[in-house]
Coordinates of C-alpha atoms and ligand atoms in Angstrom, one line a residue:
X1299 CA 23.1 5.6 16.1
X1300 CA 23.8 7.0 12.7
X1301 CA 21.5 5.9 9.8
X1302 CA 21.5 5.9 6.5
X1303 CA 18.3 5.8 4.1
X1304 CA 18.4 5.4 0.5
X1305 CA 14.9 5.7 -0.9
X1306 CA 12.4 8.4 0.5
X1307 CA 9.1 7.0 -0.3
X1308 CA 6.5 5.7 1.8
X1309 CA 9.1 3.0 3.3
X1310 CA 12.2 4.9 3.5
X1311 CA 10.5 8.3 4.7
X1312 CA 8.3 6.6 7.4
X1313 CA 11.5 4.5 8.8
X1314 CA 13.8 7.4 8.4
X1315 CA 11.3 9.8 10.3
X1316 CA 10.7 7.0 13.0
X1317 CA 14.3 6.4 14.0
X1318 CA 14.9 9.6 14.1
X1319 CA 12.5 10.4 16.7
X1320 CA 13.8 7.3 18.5
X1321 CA 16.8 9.5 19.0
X1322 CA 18.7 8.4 16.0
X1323 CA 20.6 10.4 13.8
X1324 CA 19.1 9.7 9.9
X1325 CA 20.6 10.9 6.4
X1326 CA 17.0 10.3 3.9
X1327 CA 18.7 9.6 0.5
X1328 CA 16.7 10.0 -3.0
X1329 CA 17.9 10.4 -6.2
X1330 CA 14.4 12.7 -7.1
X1331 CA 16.0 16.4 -6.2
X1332 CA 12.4 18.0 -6.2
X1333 CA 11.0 15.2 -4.0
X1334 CA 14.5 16.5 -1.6
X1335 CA 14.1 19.8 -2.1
X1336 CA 10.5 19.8 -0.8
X1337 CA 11.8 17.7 2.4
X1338 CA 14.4 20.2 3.3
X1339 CA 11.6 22.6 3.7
X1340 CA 9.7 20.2 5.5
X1341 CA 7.3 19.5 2.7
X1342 CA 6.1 15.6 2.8
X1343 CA 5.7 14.5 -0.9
X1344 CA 3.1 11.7 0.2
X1345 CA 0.2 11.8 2.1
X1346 CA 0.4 9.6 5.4
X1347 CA -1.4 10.6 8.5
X1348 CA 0.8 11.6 11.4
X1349 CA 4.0 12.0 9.0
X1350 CA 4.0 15.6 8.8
X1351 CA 4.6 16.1 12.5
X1352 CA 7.3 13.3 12.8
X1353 CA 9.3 14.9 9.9
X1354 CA 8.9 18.5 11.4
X1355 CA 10.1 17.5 15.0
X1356 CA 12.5 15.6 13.3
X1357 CA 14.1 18.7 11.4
X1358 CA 13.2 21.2 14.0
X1359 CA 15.9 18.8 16.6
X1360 CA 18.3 18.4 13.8
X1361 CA 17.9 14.5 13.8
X1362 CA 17.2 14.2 10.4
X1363 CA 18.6 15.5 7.4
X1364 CA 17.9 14.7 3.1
X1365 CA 20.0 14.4 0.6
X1366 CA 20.8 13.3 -3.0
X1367 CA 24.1 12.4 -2.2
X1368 CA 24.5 8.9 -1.2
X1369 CA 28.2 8.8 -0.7
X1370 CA 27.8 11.5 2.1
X1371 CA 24.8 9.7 3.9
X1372 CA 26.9 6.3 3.4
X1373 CA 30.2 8.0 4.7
X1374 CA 28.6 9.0 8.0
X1375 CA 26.4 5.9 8.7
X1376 CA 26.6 2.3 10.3
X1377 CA 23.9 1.1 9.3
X1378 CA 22.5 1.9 5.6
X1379 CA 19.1 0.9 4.9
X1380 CA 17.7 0.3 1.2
X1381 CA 14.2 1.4 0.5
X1382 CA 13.8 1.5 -2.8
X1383 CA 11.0 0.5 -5.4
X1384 CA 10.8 -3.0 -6.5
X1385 CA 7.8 -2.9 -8.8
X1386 CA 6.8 -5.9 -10.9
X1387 CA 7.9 -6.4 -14.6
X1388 CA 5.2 -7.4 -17.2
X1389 CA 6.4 -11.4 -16.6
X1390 CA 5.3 -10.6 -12.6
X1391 CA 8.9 -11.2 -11.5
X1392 CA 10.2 -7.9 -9.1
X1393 CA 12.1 -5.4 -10.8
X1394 CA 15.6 -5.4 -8.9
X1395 CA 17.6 -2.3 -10.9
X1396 CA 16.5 0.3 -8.6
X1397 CA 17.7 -2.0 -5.3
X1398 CA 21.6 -2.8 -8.0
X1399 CA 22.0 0.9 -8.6
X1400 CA 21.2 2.2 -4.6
X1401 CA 23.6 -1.2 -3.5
X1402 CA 26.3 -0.2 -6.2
X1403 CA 26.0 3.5 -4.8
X1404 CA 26.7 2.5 -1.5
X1405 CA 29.8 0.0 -2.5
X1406 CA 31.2 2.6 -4.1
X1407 CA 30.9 5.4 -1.3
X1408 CA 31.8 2.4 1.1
X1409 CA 35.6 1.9 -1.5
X1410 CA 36.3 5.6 -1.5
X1411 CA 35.7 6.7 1.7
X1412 CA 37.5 3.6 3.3
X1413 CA 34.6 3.7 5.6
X1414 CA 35.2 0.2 7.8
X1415 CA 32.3 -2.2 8.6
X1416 CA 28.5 -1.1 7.2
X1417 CA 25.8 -3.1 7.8
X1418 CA 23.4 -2.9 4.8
X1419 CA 19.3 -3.3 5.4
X1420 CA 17.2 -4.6 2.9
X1421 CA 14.1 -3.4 4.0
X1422 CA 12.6 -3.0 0.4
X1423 CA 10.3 -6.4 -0.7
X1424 CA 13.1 -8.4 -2.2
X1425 CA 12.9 -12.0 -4.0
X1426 CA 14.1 -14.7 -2.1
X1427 CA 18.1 -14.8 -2.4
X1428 CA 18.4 -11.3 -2.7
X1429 CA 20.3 -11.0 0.6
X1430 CA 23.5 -12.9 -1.0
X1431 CA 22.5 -10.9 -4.4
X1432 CA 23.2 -7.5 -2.8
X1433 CA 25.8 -9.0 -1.1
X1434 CA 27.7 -10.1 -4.3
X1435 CA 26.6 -6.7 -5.9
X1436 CA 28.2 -5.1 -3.1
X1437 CA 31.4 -7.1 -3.2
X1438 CA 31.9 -6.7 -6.8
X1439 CA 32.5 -2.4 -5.6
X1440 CA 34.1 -2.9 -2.3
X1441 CA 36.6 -5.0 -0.4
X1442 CA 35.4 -2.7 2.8
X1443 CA 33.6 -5.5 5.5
X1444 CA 30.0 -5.2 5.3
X1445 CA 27.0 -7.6 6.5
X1446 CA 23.7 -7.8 4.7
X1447 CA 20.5 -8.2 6.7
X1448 CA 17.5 -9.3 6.0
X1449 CA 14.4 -6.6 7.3
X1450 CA 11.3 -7.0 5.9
X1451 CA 8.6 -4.1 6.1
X1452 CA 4.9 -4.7 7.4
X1453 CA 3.6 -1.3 7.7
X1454 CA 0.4 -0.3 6.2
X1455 CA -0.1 2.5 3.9
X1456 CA -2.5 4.8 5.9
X1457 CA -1.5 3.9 9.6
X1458 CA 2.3 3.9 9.0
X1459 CA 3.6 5.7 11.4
X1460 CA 1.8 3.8 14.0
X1461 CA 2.6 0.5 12.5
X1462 CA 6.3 1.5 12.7
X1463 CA 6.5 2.7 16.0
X1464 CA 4.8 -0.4 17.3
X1465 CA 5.2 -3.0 15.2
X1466 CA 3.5 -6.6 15.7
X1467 CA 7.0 -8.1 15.3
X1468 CA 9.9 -7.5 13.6
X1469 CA 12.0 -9.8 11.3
X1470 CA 16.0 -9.1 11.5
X1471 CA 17.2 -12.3 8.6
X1472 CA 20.5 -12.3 9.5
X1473 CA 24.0 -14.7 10.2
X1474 CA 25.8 -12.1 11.5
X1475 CA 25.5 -11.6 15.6
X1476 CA 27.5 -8.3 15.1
X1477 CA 24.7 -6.8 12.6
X1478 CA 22.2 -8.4 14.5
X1479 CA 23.4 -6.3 17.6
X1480 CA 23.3 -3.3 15.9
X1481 CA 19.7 -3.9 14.8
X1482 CA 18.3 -4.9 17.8
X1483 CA 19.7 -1.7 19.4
X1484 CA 18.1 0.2 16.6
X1485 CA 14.4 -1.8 17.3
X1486 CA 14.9 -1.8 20.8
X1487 CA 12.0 1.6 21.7
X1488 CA 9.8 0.2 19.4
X1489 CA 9.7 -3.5 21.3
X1490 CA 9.3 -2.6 24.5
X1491 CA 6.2 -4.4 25.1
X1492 CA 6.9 -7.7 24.2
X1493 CA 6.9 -7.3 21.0
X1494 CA 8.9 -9.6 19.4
X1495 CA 12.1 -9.7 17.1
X1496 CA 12.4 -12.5 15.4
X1497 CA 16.1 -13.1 14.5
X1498 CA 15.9 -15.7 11.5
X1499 CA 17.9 -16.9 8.5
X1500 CA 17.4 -14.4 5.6
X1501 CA 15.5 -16.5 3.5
X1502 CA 13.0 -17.3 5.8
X1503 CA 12.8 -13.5 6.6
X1504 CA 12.6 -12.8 2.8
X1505 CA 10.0 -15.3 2.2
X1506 CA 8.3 -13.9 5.5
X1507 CA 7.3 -10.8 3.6
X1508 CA 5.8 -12.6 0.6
X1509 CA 3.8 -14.9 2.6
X1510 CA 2.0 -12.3 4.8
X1511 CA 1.0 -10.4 2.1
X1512 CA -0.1 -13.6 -0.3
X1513 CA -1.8 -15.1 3.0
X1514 CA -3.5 -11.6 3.4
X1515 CA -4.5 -11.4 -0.5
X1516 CA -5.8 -14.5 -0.5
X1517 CA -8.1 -13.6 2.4
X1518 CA -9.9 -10.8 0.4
X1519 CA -9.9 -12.8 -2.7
X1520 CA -11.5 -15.7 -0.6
X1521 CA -14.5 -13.3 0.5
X1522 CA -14.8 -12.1 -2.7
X1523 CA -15.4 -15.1 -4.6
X1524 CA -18.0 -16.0 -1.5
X1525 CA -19.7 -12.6 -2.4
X1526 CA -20.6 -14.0 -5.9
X1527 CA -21.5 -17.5 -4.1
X1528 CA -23.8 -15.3 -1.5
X1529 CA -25.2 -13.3 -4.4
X1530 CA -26.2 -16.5 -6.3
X1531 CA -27.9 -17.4 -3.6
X1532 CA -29.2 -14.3 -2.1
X1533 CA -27.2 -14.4 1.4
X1534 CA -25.3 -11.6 2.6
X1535 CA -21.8 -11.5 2.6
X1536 CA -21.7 -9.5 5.6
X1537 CA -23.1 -11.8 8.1
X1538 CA -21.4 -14.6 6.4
X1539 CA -18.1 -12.2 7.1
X1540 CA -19.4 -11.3 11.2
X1541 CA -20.2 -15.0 11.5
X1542 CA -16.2 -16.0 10.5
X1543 CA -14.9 -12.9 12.4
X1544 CA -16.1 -14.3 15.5
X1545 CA -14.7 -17.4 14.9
X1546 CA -11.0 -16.8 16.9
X1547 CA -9.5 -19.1 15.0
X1548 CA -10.2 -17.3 12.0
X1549 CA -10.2 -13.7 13.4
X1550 CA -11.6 -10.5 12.5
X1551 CA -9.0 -8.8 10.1
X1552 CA -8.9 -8.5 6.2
X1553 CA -12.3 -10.6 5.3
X1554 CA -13.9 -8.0 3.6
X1555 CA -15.2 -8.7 -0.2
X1556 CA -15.7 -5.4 -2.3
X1557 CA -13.9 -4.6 -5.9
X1558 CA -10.8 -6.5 -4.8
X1559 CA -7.3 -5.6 -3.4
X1560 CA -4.8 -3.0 -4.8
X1561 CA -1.9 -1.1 -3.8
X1562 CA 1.9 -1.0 -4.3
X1563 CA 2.5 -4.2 -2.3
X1564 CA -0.1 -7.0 -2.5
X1565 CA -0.8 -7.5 -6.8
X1566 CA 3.1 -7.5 -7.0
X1567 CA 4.1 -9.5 -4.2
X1568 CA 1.8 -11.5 -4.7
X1569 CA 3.3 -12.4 -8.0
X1570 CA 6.6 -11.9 -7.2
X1571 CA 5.9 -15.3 -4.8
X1572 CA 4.0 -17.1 -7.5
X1573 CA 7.0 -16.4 -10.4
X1574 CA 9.3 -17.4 -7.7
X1575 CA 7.7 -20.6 -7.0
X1576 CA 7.6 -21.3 -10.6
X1577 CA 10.9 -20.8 -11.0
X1578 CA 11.8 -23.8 -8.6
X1579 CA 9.4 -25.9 -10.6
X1580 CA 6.6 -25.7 -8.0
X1581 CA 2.7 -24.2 -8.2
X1582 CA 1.7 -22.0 -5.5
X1583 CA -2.3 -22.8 -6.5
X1584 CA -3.6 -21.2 -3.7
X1585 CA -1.7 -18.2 -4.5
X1586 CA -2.6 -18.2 -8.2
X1587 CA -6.2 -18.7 -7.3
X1588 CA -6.1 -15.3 -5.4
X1589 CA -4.4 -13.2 -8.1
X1590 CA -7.4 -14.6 -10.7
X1591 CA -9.7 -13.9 -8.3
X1592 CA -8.8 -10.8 -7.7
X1593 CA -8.6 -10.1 -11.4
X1594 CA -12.1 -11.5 -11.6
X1595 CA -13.5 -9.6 -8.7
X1596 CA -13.4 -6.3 -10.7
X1597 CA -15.0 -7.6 -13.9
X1598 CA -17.8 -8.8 -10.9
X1599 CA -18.1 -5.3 -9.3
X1600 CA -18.3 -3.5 -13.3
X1601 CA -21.5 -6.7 -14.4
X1602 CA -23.0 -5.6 -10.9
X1603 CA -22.9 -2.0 -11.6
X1604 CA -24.4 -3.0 -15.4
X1605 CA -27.3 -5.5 -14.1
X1606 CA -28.3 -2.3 -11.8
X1607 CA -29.2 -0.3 -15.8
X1608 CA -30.9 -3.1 -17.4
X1609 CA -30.9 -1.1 -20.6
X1610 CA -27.4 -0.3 -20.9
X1611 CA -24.7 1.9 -19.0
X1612 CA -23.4 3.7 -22.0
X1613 CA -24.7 7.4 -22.2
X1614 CA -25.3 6.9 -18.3
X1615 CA -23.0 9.2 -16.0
X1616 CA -21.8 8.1 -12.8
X1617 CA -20.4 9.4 -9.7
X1618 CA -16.8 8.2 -8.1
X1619 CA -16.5 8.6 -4.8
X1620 CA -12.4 7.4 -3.9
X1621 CA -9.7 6.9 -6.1
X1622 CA -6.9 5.7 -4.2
X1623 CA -5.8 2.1 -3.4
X1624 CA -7.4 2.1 0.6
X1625 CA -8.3 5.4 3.0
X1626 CA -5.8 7.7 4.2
X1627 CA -3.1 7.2 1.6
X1628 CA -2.8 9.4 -1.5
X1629 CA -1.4 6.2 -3.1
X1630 CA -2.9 4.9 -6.2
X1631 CA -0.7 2.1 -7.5
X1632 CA -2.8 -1.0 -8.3
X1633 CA -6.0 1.0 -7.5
X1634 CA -8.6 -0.8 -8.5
X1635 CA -10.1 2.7 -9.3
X1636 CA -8.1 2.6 -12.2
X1637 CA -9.2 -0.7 -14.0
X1638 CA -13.2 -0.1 -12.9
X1639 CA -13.4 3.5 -14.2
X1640 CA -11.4 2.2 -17.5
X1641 CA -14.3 -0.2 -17.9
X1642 CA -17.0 1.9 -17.6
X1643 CA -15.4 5.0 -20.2
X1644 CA -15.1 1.7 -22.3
X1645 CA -18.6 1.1 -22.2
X1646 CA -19.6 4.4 -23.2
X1647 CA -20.7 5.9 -19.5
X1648 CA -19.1 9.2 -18.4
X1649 CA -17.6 9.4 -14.7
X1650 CA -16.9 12.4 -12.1
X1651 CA -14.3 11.6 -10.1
X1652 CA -13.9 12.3 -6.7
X1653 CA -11.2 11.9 -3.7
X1654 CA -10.4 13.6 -0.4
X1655 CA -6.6 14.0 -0.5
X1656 CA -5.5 11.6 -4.1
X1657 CA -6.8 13.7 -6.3
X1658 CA -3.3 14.7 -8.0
X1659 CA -2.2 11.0 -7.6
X1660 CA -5.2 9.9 -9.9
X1661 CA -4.6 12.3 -12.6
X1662 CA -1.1 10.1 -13.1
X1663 CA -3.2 7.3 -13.6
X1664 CA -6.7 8.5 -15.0
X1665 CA -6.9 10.5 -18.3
X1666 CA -8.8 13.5 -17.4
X1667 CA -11.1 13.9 -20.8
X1668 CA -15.0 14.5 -22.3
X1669 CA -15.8 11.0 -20.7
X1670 CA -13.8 11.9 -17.3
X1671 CA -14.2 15.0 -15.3
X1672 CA -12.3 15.9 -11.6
X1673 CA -14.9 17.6 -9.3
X1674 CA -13.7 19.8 -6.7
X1675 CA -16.3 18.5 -4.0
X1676 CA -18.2 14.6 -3.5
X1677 CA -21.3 16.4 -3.4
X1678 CA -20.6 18.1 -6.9
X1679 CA -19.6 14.7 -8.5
X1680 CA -22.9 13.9 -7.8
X1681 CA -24.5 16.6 -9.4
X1682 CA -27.1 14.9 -12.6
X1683 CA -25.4 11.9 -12.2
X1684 CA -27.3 8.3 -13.4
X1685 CA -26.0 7.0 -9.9
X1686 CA -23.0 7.1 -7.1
X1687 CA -20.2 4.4 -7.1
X1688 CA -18.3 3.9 -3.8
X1689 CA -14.7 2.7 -4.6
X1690 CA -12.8 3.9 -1.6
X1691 CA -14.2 3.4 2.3
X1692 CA -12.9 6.9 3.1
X1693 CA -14.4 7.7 6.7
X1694 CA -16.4 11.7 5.3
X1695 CA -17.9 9.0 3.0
X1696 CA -19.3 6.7 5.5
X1697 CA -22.5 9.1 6.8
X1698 CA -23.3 11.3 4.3
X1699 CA -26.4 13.3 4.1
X1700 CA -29.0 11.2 2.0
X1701 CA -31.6 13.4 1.4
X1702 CA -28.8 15.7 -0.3
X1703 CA -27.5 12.7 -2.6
X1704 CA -31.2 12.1 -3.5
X1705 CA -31.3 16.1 -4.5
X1706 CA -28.7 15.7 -6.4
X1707 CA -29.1 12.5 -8.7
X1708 CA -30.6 12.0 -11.2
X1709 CA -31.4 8.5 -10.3
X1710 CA -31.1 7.4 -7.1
X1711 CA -28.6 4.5 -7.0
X1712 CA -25.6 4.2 -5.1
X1713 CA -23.4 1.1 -5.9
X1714 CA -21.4 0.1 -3.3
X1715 CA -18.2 -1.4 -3.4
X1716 CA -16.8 -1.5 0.0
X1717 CA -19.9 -2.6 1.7
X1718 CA -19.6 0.0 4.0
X1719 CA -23.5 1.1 3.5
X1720 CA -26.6 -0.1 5.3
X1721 CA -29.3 -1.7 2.7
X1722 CA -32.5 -0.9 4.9
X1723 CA -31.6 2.7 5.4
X1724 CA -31.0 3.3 1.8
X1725 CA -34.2 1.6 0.8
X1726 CA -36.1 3.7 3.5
X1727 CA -34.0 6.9 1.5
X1728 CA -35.9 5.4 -1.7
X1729 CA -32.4 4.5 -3.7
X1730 CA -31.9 1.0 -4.7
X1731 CA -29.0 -0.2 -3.2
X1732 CA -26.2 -2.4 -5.0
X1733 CA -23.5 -4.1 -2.5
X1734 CA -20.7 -6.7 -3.1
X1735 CA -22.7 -10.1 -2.1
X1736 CA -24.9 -8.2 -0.1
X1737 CA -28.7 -9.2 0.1
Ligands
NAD320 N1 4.4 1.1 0.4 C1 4.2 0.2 1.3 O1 3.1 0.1 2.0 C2 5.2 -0.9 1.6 C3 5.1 -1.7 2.8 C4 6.1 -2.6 3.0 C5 7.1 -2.8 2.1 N2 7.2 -2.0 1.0 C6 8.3 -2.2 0.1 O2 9.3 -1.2 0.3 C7 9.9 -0.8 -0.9 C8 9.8 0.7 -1.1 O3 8.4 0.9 -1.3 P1 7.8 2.4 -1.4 O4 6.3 2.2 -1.4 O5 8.4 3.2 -0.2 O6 8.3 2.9 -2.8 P2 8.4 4.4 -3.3 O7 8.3 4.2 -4.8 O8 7.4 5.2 -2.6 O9 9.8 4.9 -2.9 C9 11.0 4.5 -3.4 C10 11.9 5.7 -3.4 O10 13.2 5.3 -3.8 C11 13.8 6.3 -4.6 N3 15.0 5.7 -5.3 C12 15.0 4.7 -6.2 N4 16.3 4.4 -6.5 C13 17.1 5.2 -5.7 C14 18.5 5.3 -5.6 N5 19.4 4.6 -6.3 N6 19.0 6.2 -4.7 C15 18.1 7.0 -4.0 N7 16.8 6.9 -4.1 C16 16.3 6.0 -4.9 C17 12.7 6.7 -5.5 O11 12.9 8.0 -6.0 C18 11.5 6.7 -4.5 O12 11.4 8.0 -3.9 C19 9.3 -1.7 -2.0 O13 10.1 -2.8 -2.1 C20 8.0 -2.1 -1.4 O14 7.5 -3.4 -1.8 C21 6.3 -1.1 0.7

C-alpha cells in the first residue's frame, strides 16, 4: 500500500520506517529540511534503539522515501497519516496548529491534484472531537471524498520499534468500513498473534489515548506519594512496590516511585484530559491529584537531596548521572532533569552533568554556565564532587565500579532517584545512601 507521513519525529519516523518494512511503500513528510536532508542520507535525527537499521533497509529497498513536499507525498498516497506535535499551551489545553496546518496541507494537495478518496490518520495525541475537527478543517480545502480515522499511538520512547511492530492492541476509531479496510490491511503483519484491533467510535479511541497515559501517570504518582508515606515511617518503598507487583490484579508495570514522570507524552496528556474534562464542567480528581503529585514529587526528591547536607547544599557540587526523560531515548521534553538541576543552581550548588547518548538534547534545555559543566565521561562528572545524583536508570549506570566512585568523591554520597541501587552494598562501600522511600 502507498503511505503517506506528515511529521518525522519519534511517531511519524518510527511508523513510517515500520510500514515500510511491512512491505509498504512510505513518503516521511517534514517541514524541518535539515531534519530531511539528514534522512535522505540515512541519518536518524533522534536516538531510538533499533531505528537506524529499519530506516537503512528501508532506503537500501527503496520503500521509503523523505520529503518536504506534502502535496507530492499526498498525491501518491491512500492513506495519509498525521504525526505531528501537539504540545501543551501554558492553560494545559493541546496545541492543535501544527495538526490545522499538516490537515490544511493535505486538503489542498488532495483539491489540486484531484486525487479521489484519502483516508486521513490521526495518529498524533489529539483532544477529544478532533476527528470531526480535522474533518471540517479538511472540508473547508477540499470537496475530494476523504474519511478521517481515529489511531491512537502507544509506543514507548526507548522500545519503539518493538512496540510498533508488535503492538499490545491497536485502536482504528472509525465509522467508515471502507477506511477501516484499508487500515486493518495496513495492521494486519503486526497482529498476527492475536493481537487485537479494536475497531471503535473515534471518541472512544481519542479518549483511549488520554486514559492510558493518565491511568499510567497516576500509577507513578501513586507510588510516589507512598514513598514519602514509607519514608515517614521508615518502610521501604521497594518491598511495598514487590509486594503489589505480585498482586495479579495489580501487576508488575509502572509502580516505581523516584523523581516523578516526564516526557513528551504523560505531563501533557495528562492535562490535556484534565482541561478537557473541565471544559464539560466535570473534575477528573484522580487525574488532578497525579499532576500535583507529580509536581510535588520533585520538590521531595530536591528536600531529600538537602536533608542528606545538613549544613546547606549551596557551595556543594554534585554529580548528574542522566538527563533525559527515561533510558534509551535522547528525548528530554518534560525531563525531570531539567526542573531538579534548576533547583539545585538555585540553591547555590554547582552540577556536572552527565548522559550516554542526550547530551546535545540537554544543552536545549540546560544552560551550560559557571554553576553547570557537561563532562565528557560519568566517571569525570564525578571527579571532586560533594556527591552523585542518579536521575536517569540508564543500564552502564546500574553496576558501576564503587571503589572508583569512592576515589573519586569528595564525599561519598550517592542519591538515588530511580531506586535502582542496593542500600546494603553501598553501606558495605562506606557511602551513605539516599533512595526515594527507601529504608
Ligand atoms: N513521542 C512519543 O513517545 C509518543 C507516543 C505516542 C503518541 N505520541 C504523539 O504523537 C504526536 C507526535 O509526537 P512526536 O514525539 O513524534 O513529536 P515530534 O515533535 O518528535 O515530531 C513532530 C514532527 O512533525 C513535524 N511537523 C510539524 N508540523 C508539520 C507539518 N505541517 N508538515 C510536516 N511536518 C510537520 C515537526 O517538524 C516534527 O519533526 C504527538 O501528538 C504525541 O503526543 C508521541
Amino acid at each position: 500500500m502507498k503511505v503517506a507521513v506528515i511529521g518525522t519525529g519519534y511517531v511519524g519516523l518510527v511508523a513510517g520506517a515500520c510500514f515500510a518494512d511491512s512491505g509498504n511503500e512510505v513518503v516521511c513528510v517534514d517541514h524541518d529540511p535539515a531534519k530531511i536532508a539528514s534522512l535522505k542520507k540515512g541519518e536518524i535525527p533522534i536516538y531510538e534503539p533499533g531505528l537506524e537499521d529499519l530506516v537503512s533497509r528501508a532506503l537500501e529497498r527503496r520503500r521509503i522515501t523523505f520529503t518536504t513536499e506534502t502535496a507530492e507525498a499526498v498525491r501518491s498516497s491512500e492513506v495519509v497519516f498525521l504525526a505531528v506535535g501537539t504540545p501543551s499551551r501554558s492553560d494545559g489545553t493541546p496545541e492543535l496548529r501544527y495538526l490545522k496546518a499538516a490537515v490544511e496541507q493535505v486538503a489542498r494537495a488532495m483539491e489540486e491534484g484531484k486525487t479521489g478518496y484519502r483516508v486521513l490518520v490521526n495518529k498524533s495525541t489529539v483532544p477529544v472531537g478532533s476527528q470531526q475537527q480535522v474533518s471540517d478543517w479538511a472540508s473547508a480545502a477540499t470537496s475530494q471524498p476523504f474519511d478521517v480515522v481515529s489511531n491512537p499511538e502507544f509506543l514507548k520512547e526507548g522500545t519503539a520499534v518493538d512496540d510498533f511492530l508488535k503492538p499490545d492492541r491497536v485502536v482504528i476509531g472509525t465509522s467508515s468500513d471502507r477506511a477501516y479496510e484499508l487500515m486493518a490491511q495496513l495492521y494486519a503483519p503486526f497482529v498476527r498473534q492475536g493481537n487485537p484491533i479494536l475497531r471503535m467510535d473515534a471518541v472512544s479511541a481519542e479518549l483511549t489515548k488520554y486514559a492510558c497515559n493518565a491511568f499510567l501517570a497516576t500509577r507513578i504518582s501513586f507510588m510516589n506519594e507512598l514513598s514519602r508515606v514509607a519514608d515517614a515511617f521508615g518502610g521501604d518503598i521497594e518491598w511495598i512496590r514487590k509486594g503489589m507487583a505480585s498482586d495479579q490484579r495489580i501487576g508488575r508495570h509502572f509502580l516505581y516511585a523516584g523523581v516523578g514522570y516526564g516526557g513528551s507524552c504523560f505531563p501533557k496528556d495528562v492535562s490535556a484530559l484534565v482541561t478537557q474534562a473541565r471544559s464539560k464542567g466535570l473534575s477528573v480528581g484522580v487525574v488532578e491529584a497525579a499532576e500535583e503529585a507529580n509536581r510535588t514529587q520533585r520538590d521531595y526528591f530536591v528536600s531529600l537531596i538537602e536533608k542528606a547536607y545538613p549544613k546547606g547544599v549551596s557551595g556543594l557540587v554534585f554529580c548528574i548521572w542522566g538527563l533525559a526523560f527515561k533510558p534509551n531515548t535522547d528525548d528530554m521534553r518534560e525531563a525531570p532533569a531539567i526542573p531538579v538541576i534548576a533547583a539545585l543552581r538555585a540553591k547555590g550548588a554547582k552540577v556536572r552533568v552527565f548522559d550516554p547518548v542526550a547530551m546535545e538534547q540537554a544543552r536545549h534545555w540546560i544552560a551550560e554556565g559557571e554553576d553547570c559543566r557537561y563532562s565528557s565521561s560519568a566517571l569525570e562528572a564525578l571527579e571532586g564532587a560533594d556527591g552523585l545524583v542518579l536521575l536517569t536508570e540508564w543500564n552502564e549506570f546500574r553496576n558501576p565500579d564503587w571503589s572508583e566512585i569512592k576515589r573519586l568523591l569528595k564525599q561519598p554520597r550517592i542519591i538515588d532517584g530511580r531506586n535502582i541501587f542496593d542500600p546494603a552494598l553501598l553501606k558495605k562501600h562506606g557511602f551513605q545512601y539516599v533512595g526515594v522511600g527507601r529504608r
